[in-house]
Tab-separated table of C-alpha atoms and ligand atoms in Angstrom:
chain	number	residue	atom	x	y	z
A	227	UNK	CA	19.623	42.425	-8.565
A	228	UNK	CA	22.564	44.341	-10.014
A	229	UNK	CA	24.169	44.507	-6.606
A	230	UNK	CA	23.884	40.741	-6.315
A	231	UNK	CA	25.551	40.232	-9.702
A	232	UNK	CA	28.399	42.586	-8.713
A	233	UNK	CA	28.847	40.755	-5.420
A	234	UNK	CA	28.882	37.423	-7.235
A	235	UNK	CA	31.420	38.700	-9.756
A	236	UNK	CA	33.620	39.933	-6.942
A	237	UNK	CA	33.499	36.539	-5.268
A	238	UNK	CA	34.543	34.849	-8.507
A	239	UNK	CA	37.307	37.414	-9.040
A	240	UNK	CA	38.772	37.020	-5.561
A	241	UNK	CA	38.651	33.212	-5.591
A	242	UNK	CA	40.416	33.181	-8.975
A	243	UNK	CA	43.047	35.631	-7.767
A	244	UNK	CA	43.571	33.592	-4.599
A	245	UNK	CA	44.074	30.464	-6.681
A	246	UNK	CA	46.601	32.330	-8.847
A	247	UNK	CA	48.462	33.554	-5.748
A	248	UNK	CA	48.535	30.013	-4.303
A	249	UNK	CA	50.056	28.717	-7.552
A	250	UNK	CA	52.626	31.516	-7.585
A	251	UNK	CA	53.590	30.712	-3.961
A	252	UNK	CA	53.804	27.017	-4.797
A	253	UNK	CA	56.150	27.925	-7.640
A	254	UNK	CA	58.216	29.939	-5.219
A	255	UNK	CA	58.465	27.324	-2.453
A	256	UNK	CA	57.571	23.852	-3.704
A	257	UNK	CA	60.478	22.009	-5.279
A	258	UNK	CA	62.102	25.238	-6.420
A	259	UNK	CA	65.739	24.438	-7.396
A	260	UNK	CA	66.867	27.931	-6.236
A	261	UNK	CA	65.224	27.591	-2.818
A	262	UNK	CA	68.335	26.093	-1.194
A	263	UNK	CA	70.965	28.532	-2.472
A	264	UNK	CA	69.176	31.833	-2.177
A	265	UNK	CA	70.440	34.641	-4.375
A	266	UNK	CA	69.318	37.751	-6.253
A	267	UNK	CA	67.429	35.630	-8.793
A	268	UNK	CA	65.245	34.025	-6.152
A	269	UNK	CA	64.776	37.381	-4.470
A	270	UNK	CA	63.536	38.941	-7.739
A	271	UNK	CA	61.140	36.020	-8.179
A	272	UNK	CA	59.738	36.649	-4.658
A	273	UNK	CA	59.370	40.388	-5.186
A	274	UNK	CA	57.524	39.892	-8.470
A	275	UNK	CA	55.112	37.411	-6.837
A	276	UNK	CA	54.433	39.944	-4.092
A	277	UNK	CA	53.967	42.847	-6.526
A	278	UNK	CA	51.651	40.904	-8.818
A	279	UNK	CA	49.580	39.652	-5.872
A	280	UNK	CA	49.155	43.178	-4.513
A	281	UNK	CA	48.158	44.556	-7.937
A	282	UNK	CA	45.593	41.802	-8.468
A	283	UNK	CA	44.160	42.173	-4.963
A	284	UNK	CA	43.709	45.938	-5.064
A	285	UNK	CA	42.526	46.126	-8.677
A	286	UNK	CA	38.759	45.883	-7.868
A	287	UNK	CA	39.090	48.805	-5.451
A	288	UNK	CA	40.419	51.260	-8.042
A	289	UNK	CA	39.871	49.694	-11.485
A	290	UNK	CA	42.164	52.346	-12.960
A	291	UNK	CA	43.931	52.258	-16.305
A	292	UNK	CA	47.227	52.639	-14.495
A	293	UNK	CA	46.634	49.465	-12.484
A	294	UNK	CA	45.726	47.535	-15.616
A	295	UNK	CA	48.955	48.590	-17.283
A	296	UNK	CA	50.818	47.718	-14.076
A	297	UNK	CA	49.276	44.231	-13.941
A	298	UNK	CA	50.268	43.541	-17.536
A	299	UNK	CA	53.789	44.907	-17.124
A	300	UNK	CA	54.410	43.065	-13.832
A	301	UNK	CA	52.887	39.824	-15.126
A	302	UNK	CA	55.004	39.997	-18.321
A	303	UNK	CA	58.163	40.677	-16.301
A	304	UNK	CA	57.210	37.812	-13.959
A	305	UNK	CA	56.794	35.267	-16.763
A	306	UNK	CA	59.950	36.362	-18.595
A	307	UNK	CA	61.908	36.232	-15.313
A	308	UNK	CA	60.648	32.689	-14.706
A	309	UNK	CA	61.798	31.754	-18.182
A	310	UNK	CA	65.336	32.975	-17.509
A	311	UNK	CA	65.550	31.759	-13.890
A	312	UNK	CA	64.352	28.237	-14.562
A	313	UNK	CA	65.633	27.185	-17.983
A	314	UNK	CA	64.818	23.529	-17.304
A	315	UNK	CA	61.092	24.248	-16.935
A	316	UNK	CA	60.221	24.070	-20.612
A	317	UNK	CA	56.545	24.798	-19.992
A	318	UNK	CA	57.419	28.411	-19.063
A	319	UNK	CA	57.288	29.111	-22.798
A	320	UNK	CA	53.524	28.450	-22.722
A	321	UNK	CA	53.053	31.305	-20.263
A	322	UNK	CA	55.022	33.654	-22.511
A	323	UNK	CA	52.668	32.822	-25.364
A	324	UNK	CA	49.647	33.488	-23.146
A	325	UNK	CA	50.685	36.908	-21.797
A	326	UNK	CA	48.361	38.986	-24.088
A	327	UNK	CA	45.434	36.901	-22.782
A	328	UNK	CA	45.643	38.837	-19.519
A	329	UNK	CA	44.510	42.018	-21.225
A	330	UNK	CA	41.554	40.158	-22.779
A	331	UNK	CA	40.105	40.122	-19.270
A	332	UNK	CA	40.021	43.916	-19.243
A	333	UNK	CA	38.290	44.255	-22.649
A	334	UNK	CA	40.561	47.137	-23.524
A	335	UNK	CA	41.435	47.194	-27.211
A	336	UNK	CA	44.462	49.501	-26.916
A	337	UNK	CA	45.879	47.589	-23.996
A	338	UNK	CA	45.488	44.323	-25.881
A	339	UNK	CA	47.277	45.668	-28.945
A	340	UNK	CA	50.051	47.088	-26.782
A	341	UNK	CA	50.468	43.823	-24.925
A	342	UNK	CA	50.509	41.842	-28.190
A	343	UNK	CA	53.153	44.151	-29.655
A	344	UNK	CA	55.368	44.162	-26.562
A	345	UNK	CA	55.135	40.405	-26.268
A	346	UNK	CA	56.119	39.888	-29.903
A	347	UNK	CA	59.086	42.231	-29.551
A	348	UNK	CA	60.174	40.537	-26.303
A	349	UNK	CA	59.885	37.062	-27.766
A	350	UNK	CA	61.923	38.097	-30.838
A	351	UNK	CA	64.674	39.320	-28.461
A	352	UNK	CA	64.367	36.106	-26.471
A	353	UNK	CA	64.606	33.823	-29.492
A	354	UNK	CA	67.544	35.877	-30.819
A	355	UNK	CA	69.289	35.483	-27.462
A	356	UNK	CA	68.643	31.729	-27.466
A	357	UNK	CA	69.925	31.393	-31.048
A	358	UNK	CA	72.966	33.664	-30.778
A	359	UNK	CA	73.870	34.027	-27.082
A	360	UNK	CA	72.842	30.728	-25.588
A	361	UNK	CA	73.489	28.469	-28.601
A	362	UNK	CA	71.451	25.650	-27.091
A	363	UNK	CA	73.259	25.486	-23.771
A	364	UNK	CA	70.337	26.198	-21.505
A	365	UNK	CA	67.470	26.041	-23.969
A	366	UNK	CA	68.205	23.097	-26.254
A	367	UNK	CA	64.467	22.467	-26.754
A	368	UNK	CA	64.155	25.887	-28.370
A	369	UNK	CA	67.298	26.060	-30.426
A	370	UNK	CA	66.895	22.547	-31.786
A	371	UNK	CA	63.768	23.630	-33.638
A	372	UNK	CA	63.891	27.410	-33.632
A	373	UNK	CA	61.678	27.884	-36.694
A	374	UNK	CA	59.013	25.538	-35.306
A	375	UNK	CA	59.010	27.419	-32.009
A	376	UNK	CA	58.665	30.762	-33.747
A	377	UNK	CA	55.760	29.482	-35.849
A	378	UNK	CA	54.048	28.083	-32.756
A	379	UNK	CA	54.473	31.373	-30.968
A	380	UNK	CA	53.021	33.381	-33.861
A	381	UNK	CA	50.141	30.890	-34.154
A	382	UNK	CA	49.322	31.261	-30.480
A	383	UNK	CA	49.285	35.056	-30.803
A	384	UNK	CA	46.945	34.799	-33.785
A	385	UNK	CA	44.581	32.580	-31.798
A	386	UNK	CA	44.559	35.093	-28.950
A	387	UNK	CA	43.851	37.830	-31.464
A	388	UNK	CA	40.807	35.921	-32.756
A	389	UNK	CA	39.510	35.191	-29.275
A	390	UNK	CA	39.863	38.824	-28.334
A	391	UNK	CA	38.090	40.124	-31.428
A	392	UNK	CA	35.198	37.685	-31.298
A	393	UNK	CA	34.452	38.327	-27.635
A	394	UNK	CA	35.069	42.042	-28.005
A	395	UNK	CA	32.541	42.365	-30.825
A	396	UNK	CA	30.004	40.352	-28.908
A	397	UNK	CA	30.434	42.517	-25.850
A	398	UNK	CA	30.036	45.668	-27.923
A	399	UNK	CA	26.805	44.353	-29.409
A	400	UNK	CA	25.506	43.472	-25.971
A	401	UNK	CA	26.239	46.959	-24.694
A	402	UNK	CA	24.338	48.471	-27.615
A	403	UNK	CA	21.461	46.105	-26.945
A	404	UNK	CA	21.152	47.228	-23.331
A	405	UNK	CA	21.290	50.858	-24.346
A	406	UNK	CA	18.485	50.281	-26.821
A	407	UNK	CA	16.336	48.526	-24.252
A	408	UNK	CA	16.739	51.561	-22.034
A	409	UNK	CA	15.950	53.900	-24.884
A	410	UNK	CA	12.856	51.996	-25.942
A	411	UNK	CA	11.644	51.997	-22.318
A	412	UNK	CA	11.927	55.767	-22.385
A	413	UNK	CA	10.129	55.859	-25.730
A	414	UNK	CA	7.358	53.718	-24.312
A	415	UNK	CA	6.696	56.082	-21.430
A	416	UNK	CA	6.801	59.179	-23.610
A	417	UNK	CA	4.550	57.371	-26.096
A	418	UNK	CA	2.034	56.631	-23.351
A	419	UNK	CA	2.170	60.224	-22.176
A	420	UNK	CA	1.635	61.500	-25.696
A	421	UNK	CA	-1.300	59.121	-26.145
A	422	UNK	CA	-2.895	60.349	-22.919
A	423	UNK	CA	-2.432	63.957	-24.024
A	424	UNK	CA	-3.800	63.313	-27.494
A	425	UNK	CA	-6.855	61.738	-25.924
A	426	UNK	CA	-7.432	64.742	-23.659
A	427	UNK	CA	-7.077	67.198	-26.545
A	428	UNK	CA	-9.542	65.342	-28.726
A	429	UNK	CA	-12.543	66.022	-26.479
A	430	UNK	CA	-12.369	69.844	-26.410
A	431	UNK	CA	-11.706	69.778	-30.164
A	432	UNK	CA	-14.909	67.866	-30.753
A	433	UNK	CA	-16.897	70.331	-28.614
A	434	UNK	CA	-15.473	73.381	-30.404
A	435	UNK	CA	-16.084	71.799	-33.783
A	436	UNK	CA	-19.695	71.052	-32.854
A	437	UNK	CA	-20.370	74.660	-31.880
A	438	UNK	CA	-18.695	75.978	-34.994
A	439	UNK	CA	-20.919	73.760	-37.135
A	440	UNK	CA	-23.925	75.183	-35.285
A	441	UNK	CA	-22.845	78.814	-35.845
A	442	UNK	CA	-22.054	78.069	-39.482
A	443	UNK	CA	-25.685	77.071	-40.024
A	444	UNK	CA	-26.968	80.226	-38.264
A	445	UNK	CA	-24.779	82.597	-40.311
A	446	UNK	CA	-26.128	81.579	-43.706
A	447	UNK	CA	-26.349	85.119	-45.182
A	448	UNK	CA	-22.761	86.383	-44.628
A	449	UNK	CA	-20.500	84.777	-47.310
A	450	UNK	CA	-17.191	85.800	-45.699
A	451	UNK	CA	-17.921	84.429	-42.250
A	452	UNK	CA	-19.367	81.279	-43.847
A	453	UNK	CA	-15.995	80.712	-45.557
A	454	UNK	CA	-14.195	81.359	-42.310
A	455	UNK	CA	-16.365	78.883	-40.476
A	456	UNK	CA	-15.811	76.119	-42.980
A	457	UNK	CA	-12.081	76.799	-42.926
A	458	UNK	CA	-12.004	76.488	-39.127
A	459	UNK	CA	-14.072	73.315	-39.194
A	460	UNK	CA	-11.806	71.772	-41.833
A	461	UNK	CA	-8.709	72.558	-39.838
A	462	UNK	CA	-10.232	71.056	-36.720
A	463	UNK	CA	-11.185	67.917	-38.654
A	464	UNK	CA	-7.597	67.550	-39.809
A	465	UNK	CA	-6.344	67.916	-36.228
A	466	UNK	CA	-8.873	65.316	-35.090
A	467	UNK	CA	-7.782	62.924	-37.797
A	468	UNK	CA	-4.114	63.289	-36.887
A	469	UNK	CA	-4.901	62.557	-33.264
A	470	UNK	CA	-7.029	59.525	-34.077
A	471	UNK	CA	-4.331	58.097	-36.318
A	472	UNK	CA	-1.724	58.634	-33.659
A	473	UNK	CA	-3.909	56.959	-31.060
A	474	UNK	CA	-4.491	53.917	-33.245
A	475	UNK	CA	-0.735	53.496	-33.694
A	476	UNK	CA	0.047	54.108	-30.043
A	477	UNK	CA	-2.428	51.426	-29.065
A	478	UNK	CA	-1.603	48.503	-31.328
A	479	UNK	CA	-3.730	46.107	-29.285
A	480	UNK	CA	-6.910	47.934	-30.123
A	481	UNK	CA	-9.145	46.066	-32.555
A	482	UNK	CA	-8.680	47.767	-35.861
A	483	UNK	CA	-11.244	47.558	-38.572
A	484	UNK	CA	-10.499	45.360	-41.548
A	485	UNK	CA	-11.495	47.137	-44.725
A	486	UNK	CA	-10.897	46.931	-48.447
A	487	UNK	CA	-7.631	48.799	-48.890
A	488	UNK	CA	-6.521	50.221	-52.176
A	489	UNK	CA	-2.792	49.450	-52.206
A	490	UNK	CA	-2.121	51.915	-54.985
A	491	UNK	CA	-3.539	54.911	-53.136
A	492	UNK	CA	-1.816	53.876	-49.901
A	493	UNK	CA	1.502	53.634	-51.757
A	494	UNK	CA	0.870	57.039	-53.279
A	495	UNK	CA	0.270	58.721	-49.949
A	496	UNK	CA	3.207	56.942	-48.268
A	497	UNK	CA	5.432	58.058	-51.145
A	498	UNK	CA	4.284	61.668	-50.801
A	499	UNK	CA	5.038	61.546	-47.104
A	500	UNK	CA	8.462	59.912	-47.409
A	501	UNK	CA	9.715	61.890	-50.408
A	502	UNK	CA	10.060	64.867	-48.094
A	503	UNK	CA	12.111	62.676	-45.767
A	504	UNK	CA	14.291	61.557	-48.695
A	505	UNK	CA	15.183	65.140	-49.626
A	506	UNK	CA	17.812	65.127	-46.866
A	507	UNK	CA	19.896	62.537	-48.727
A	508	UNK	CA	18.486	63.213	-52.168
A	509	UNK	CA	16.746	59.796	-52.208
A	510	UNK	CA	13.622	59.384	-54.282
A	511	UNK	CA	10.889	56.781	-54.254
A	512	UNK	CA	9.947	55.546	-57.697
A	513	UNK	CA	6.554	53.877	-58.068
A	514	UNK	CA	7.557	51.978	-61.190
A	515	UNK	CA	4.749	49.479	-61.815
A	516	UNK	CA	1.818	49.897	-59.516
A	517	UNK	CA	-1.412	48.056	-60.379
A	518	UNK	CA	-4.761	48.842	-58.810
A	519	UNK	CA	-4.676	46.159	-56.102
A	520	UNK	CA	-6.983	45.613	-53.155
A	521	UNK	CA	-6.386	43.701	-49.944
A	522	UNK	CA	-8.393	43.123	-46.786
A	523	UNK	CA	-6.457	45.023	-44.094
A	524	UNK	CA	-6.436	48.298	-42.244
A	525	UNK	CA	-5.324	51.393	-44.123
A	526	UNK	CA	-3.418	52.946	-41.232
A	527	UNK	CA	-1.624	49.697	-40.414
A	528	UNK	CA	-0.701	49.030	-44.036
A	529	UNK	CA	0.660	52.589	-44.197
A	530	UNK	CA	2.654	51.993	-41.058
A	531	UNK	CA	4.123	48.780	-42.494
A	532	UNK	CA	5.074	50.398	-45.801
A	533	UNK	CA	6.493	53.506	-44.131
A	534	UNK	CA	8.780	51.350	-41.967
A	535	UNK	CA	10.026	49.227	-44.852
A	536	UNK	CA	10.493	52.058	-47.340
A	537	UNK	CA	12.146	54.225	-44.671
A	538	UNK	CA	14.616	51.423	-43.922
A	539	UNK	CA	15.348	51.134	-47.651
A	540	UNK	CA	15.998	54.880	-47.854
A	541	UNK	CA	18.205	54.829	-44.787
A	542	UNK	CA	20.256	51.990	-46.294
A	543	UNK	CA	20.593	53.812	-49.640
A	544	UNK	CA	23.528	55.905	-50.722
A	545	UNK	CA	23.086	59.617	-51.401
A	546	UNK	CA	21.120	60.210	-54.590
A	547	UNK	CA	19.922	56.604	-55.042
A	548	UNK	CA	16.276	55.752	-55.597
A	549	UNK	CA	14.064	53.184	-53.948
A	550	UNK	CA	11.866	51.337	-56.443
A	551	UNK	CA	8.402	50.190	-55.400
A	552	UNK	CA	6.118	47.916	-57.412
A	553	UNK	CA	2.812	46.226	-56.686
A	554	UNK	CA	0.931	43.623	-58.691
A	555	UNK	CA	-1.357	40.601	-58.517
A	556	UNK	CA	0.447	37.270	-58.521
A	557	UNK	CA	-1.347	33.908	-58.184
A	558	UNK	CA	-3.949	34.996	-55.676
A	559	UNK	CA	-1.604	37.325	-53.846
A	560	UNK	CA	-0.960	41.005	-53.947
A	561	UNK	CA	2.796	41.398	-54.131
A	562	UNK	CA	4.497	44.643	-53.147
A	563	UNK	CA	8.237	44.903	-53.748
A	564	UNK	CA	10.558	47.516	-52.291
A	565	UNK	CA	14.054	47.495	-53.827
A	566	UNK	CA	17.080	49.509	-52.814
A	567	UNK	CA	20.701	49.456	-53.988
A	568	UNK	CA	22.006	50.279	-50.540
A	569	UNK	CA	24.233	48.584	-48.025
A	570	UNK	CA	22.395	45.232	-47.979
A	571	UNK	CA	22.525	42.608	-45.233
A	572	UNK	CA	24.311	39.332	-44.528
A	573	UNK	CA	22.298	36.171	-43.907
A	574	UNK	CA	22.723	36.530	-40.141
A	575	UNK	CA	21.468	40.102	-40.285
A	576	UNK	CA	18.400	39.061	-42.275
A	577	UNK	CA	17.710	36.319	-39.716
A	578	UNK	CA	17.837	38.873	-36.906
A	579	UNK	CA	15.187	41.098	-38.489
A	580	UNK	CA	12.035	41.319	-36.417
A	581	UNK	CA	13.870	40.679	-33.171
A	582	UNK	CA	12.892	43.511	-30.867
A	583	UNK	CA	15.650	46.126	-30.470
A	584	UNK	CA	17.767	44.609	-33.256
A	585	UNK	CA	19.216	47.628	-35.010
A	586	UNK	CA	22.548	48.481	-36.582
A	587	UNK	CA	21.808	52.192	-36.648
A	588	UNK	CA	23.259	54.450	-34.030
A	589	UNK	CA	19.864	56.057	-33.436
A	590	UNK	CA	17.633	53.167	-34.477
A	591	UNK	CA	15.016	51.661	-32.204
A	592	UNK	CA	15.009	48.198	-33.784
A	593	UNK	CA	11.242	48.065	-33.437
A	594	UNK	CA	10.223	48.899	-36.993
A	595	UNK	CA	10.573	45.419	-38.440
A	596	UNK	CA	8.880	43.815	-35.444
A	597	UNK	CA	5.840	46.016	-35.981
A	598	UNK	CA	5.876	45.151	-39.716
A	599	UNK	CA	5.967	41.392	-39.080
A	600	UNK	CA	3.126	41.731	-36.570
A	601	UNK	CA	0.956	43.673	-38.998
A	602	UNK	CA	1.700	41.279	-41.877
A	603	UNK	CA	0.846	38.252	-39.717
A	604	UNK	CA	-2.402	39.894	-38.586
A	605	UNK	CA	-3.679	40.031	-42.168
A	606	UNK	CA	-2.174	36.668	-43.185
A	607	UNK	CA	0.582	38.279	-45.185
A	608	UNK	CA	4.307	37.525	-45.404
A	609	UNK	CA	7.487	39.595	-45.656
A	610	UNK	CA	10.509	38.155	-47.396
A	611	UNK	CA	14.016	39.608	-47.725
A	612	UNK	CA	16.491	39.047	-50.573
A	613	UNK	CA	19.650	40.859	-49.708
A	614	UNK	CA	23.288	40.911	-50.766
A	615	UNK	CA	25.723	42.669	-48.508
A	616	UNK	CA	27.007	45.799	-50.197
A	617	UNK	CA	24.636	45.494	-53.164
A	618	UNK	CA	21.126	46.064	-51.923
A	619	UNK	CA	17.904	44.574	-50.701
A	620	UNK	CA	14.546	43.585	-52.121
A	621	UNK	CA	11.717	43.273	-49.663
A	622	UNK	CA	8.736	41.283	-50.911
A	623	UNK	CA	5.486	41.822	-49.044
A	624	UNK	CA	2.595	39.515	-49.891
A	625	UNK	CA	-1.033	39.706	-48.811
A	626	UNK	CA	-3.856	37.443	-49.952
A	627	UNK	CA	-5.823	39.195	-52.685
A	628	UNK	CA	-9.420	39.722	-51.626
A	629	UNK	CA	-12.017	37.420	-53.121
A	630	UNK	CA	-14.050	40.310	-54.468
A	631	UNK	CA	-11.114	41.266	-56.646
A	632	UNK	CA	-10.265	37.732	-57.761
A	633	UNK	CA	-13.828	37.114	-58.890
A	634	UNK	CA	-13.735	40.052	-61.280
B	729	LIG	P1	15.698	50.568	-37.067
B	729	LIG	O1	15.334	51.081	-38.425
B	729	LIG	O2	15.181	51.401	-35.947
B	729	LIG	O3	17.161	50.269	-36.929
B	729	LIG	P2	14.239	48.228	-37.951
B	729	LIG	O4	13.571	47.113	-37.194
B	729	LIG	O5	13.421	49.034	-38.877
B	729	LIG	O6	14.952	49.146	-36.860
B	729	LIG	O7	15.447	47.585	-38.763
B	729	LIG	C1	16.390	46.766	-38.110
B	729	LIG	C2	17.713	46.734	-38.845
B	729	LIG	O8	17.609	45.998	-40.051
B	729	LIG	C3	18.270	48.076	-39.257
B	729	LIG	O9	19.028	48.673	-38.229
B	729	LIG	C4	19.134	47.753	-40.467
B	729	LIG	O10	20.417	47.396	-40.055
B	729	LIG	C5	18.494	46.476	-41.015
B	729	LIG	N1	17.738	46.781	-42.246
B	729	LIG	C6	16.410	46.855	-42.391
B	729	LIG	N2	16.054	47.109	-43.653
B	729	LIG	C7	17.210	47.206	-44.358
B	729	LIG	C8	17.543	47.443	-45.754
B	729	LIG	N3	16.600	47.676	-46.680
B	729	LIG	N4	18.860	47.436	-46.094
B	729	LIG	C9	19.819	47.209	-45.190
B	729	LIG	N5	19.584	46.984	-43.880
B	729	LIG	C10	18.297	46.966	-43.463
B	730	LIG	MG1	13.455	51.221	-39.311
């Protein structure tokens, strides 16, 4: 597939280059006023056409930085030479304005800046020559409205600058996106491996735990070994629990049980877990107003949702800032709010949330919000973002309050 795309791109490149060469040859031979009295000017024109054609034709073979610089230098010289050789062809000025566009094709920021700078310097020299040296002899269309021509030139460079930046940013984002797809593919395989391993470890654990429980019953008279047995059994239970939780997250498709979940205790345990994470940047989670609320959901999934959202809030926060969490009943809903005073998001960024692999973090997976939206939808809840770029974000998570609670 990739090979096909490369081949296709090469075809497009060579046909474009051929068209360019044909136009350059036409310029050299068709109706050229210097064709009939050949001289050094015409010779230079021919050499530049040859040089530029060779550079363009061999570029795909080497794709080196040197060749790119060569193409830009030769093309600039070519267009400036045309301008001086054929003063009657007023449209040559358009090409001079478009020179930096050549480096847009290479998506090289430094090259583009260099080309823009060189072109501006060259055009300043050119306009100075026209104004002082030529005095409207050969270039009356420039000297008659010098200021207008200068403004038009600057305007055209600004437009090129915009075009370059917009497409450059888009390309950068696309690159990041592909890298993240690759990374998440890797994560998926390692996740599957880990799930398979966890599953295999769970069985021997259960067997060992069963035997320990048996021996614990037999050793009723020795207090010390009884304590040791119960300690071992407890530790094994913890390990079992960790594995089960991991498995339920690794297999999101599995039917999870809907139960009455105490939001307050879930928030408490998520806070305990994440406060350790916040120590790195001195971020704290403040449970400011947390009512005893109940919703019909799955504890592990609700934890997963809250961990993702609160973790994002902490990652967006500045060093030392706190993330404030509240939860309360509101008109038949349980409303959980997570507020941070961090970097915030623009409207476009908020709209992109939940798109798989959308992440602005260098090591983000861009899967967290997708998982959150899925979990919220599963239990008929909603997630809403209020965010101001540079000021912070409030995430409002709503779940229907359970009937049992409303009836109270
Ligand atoms: P990840 O955290 O792996 O980047 P997420 O899906 O969790 O992926 O988040 C996607 C993106 O949304 C983040 O990269 C971040 O740019 C933005 N984001 C999410 N929550 C917040 C927040 N509270 N403040 C600012 N940006 C946020
Ligand atoms: Mg995240």
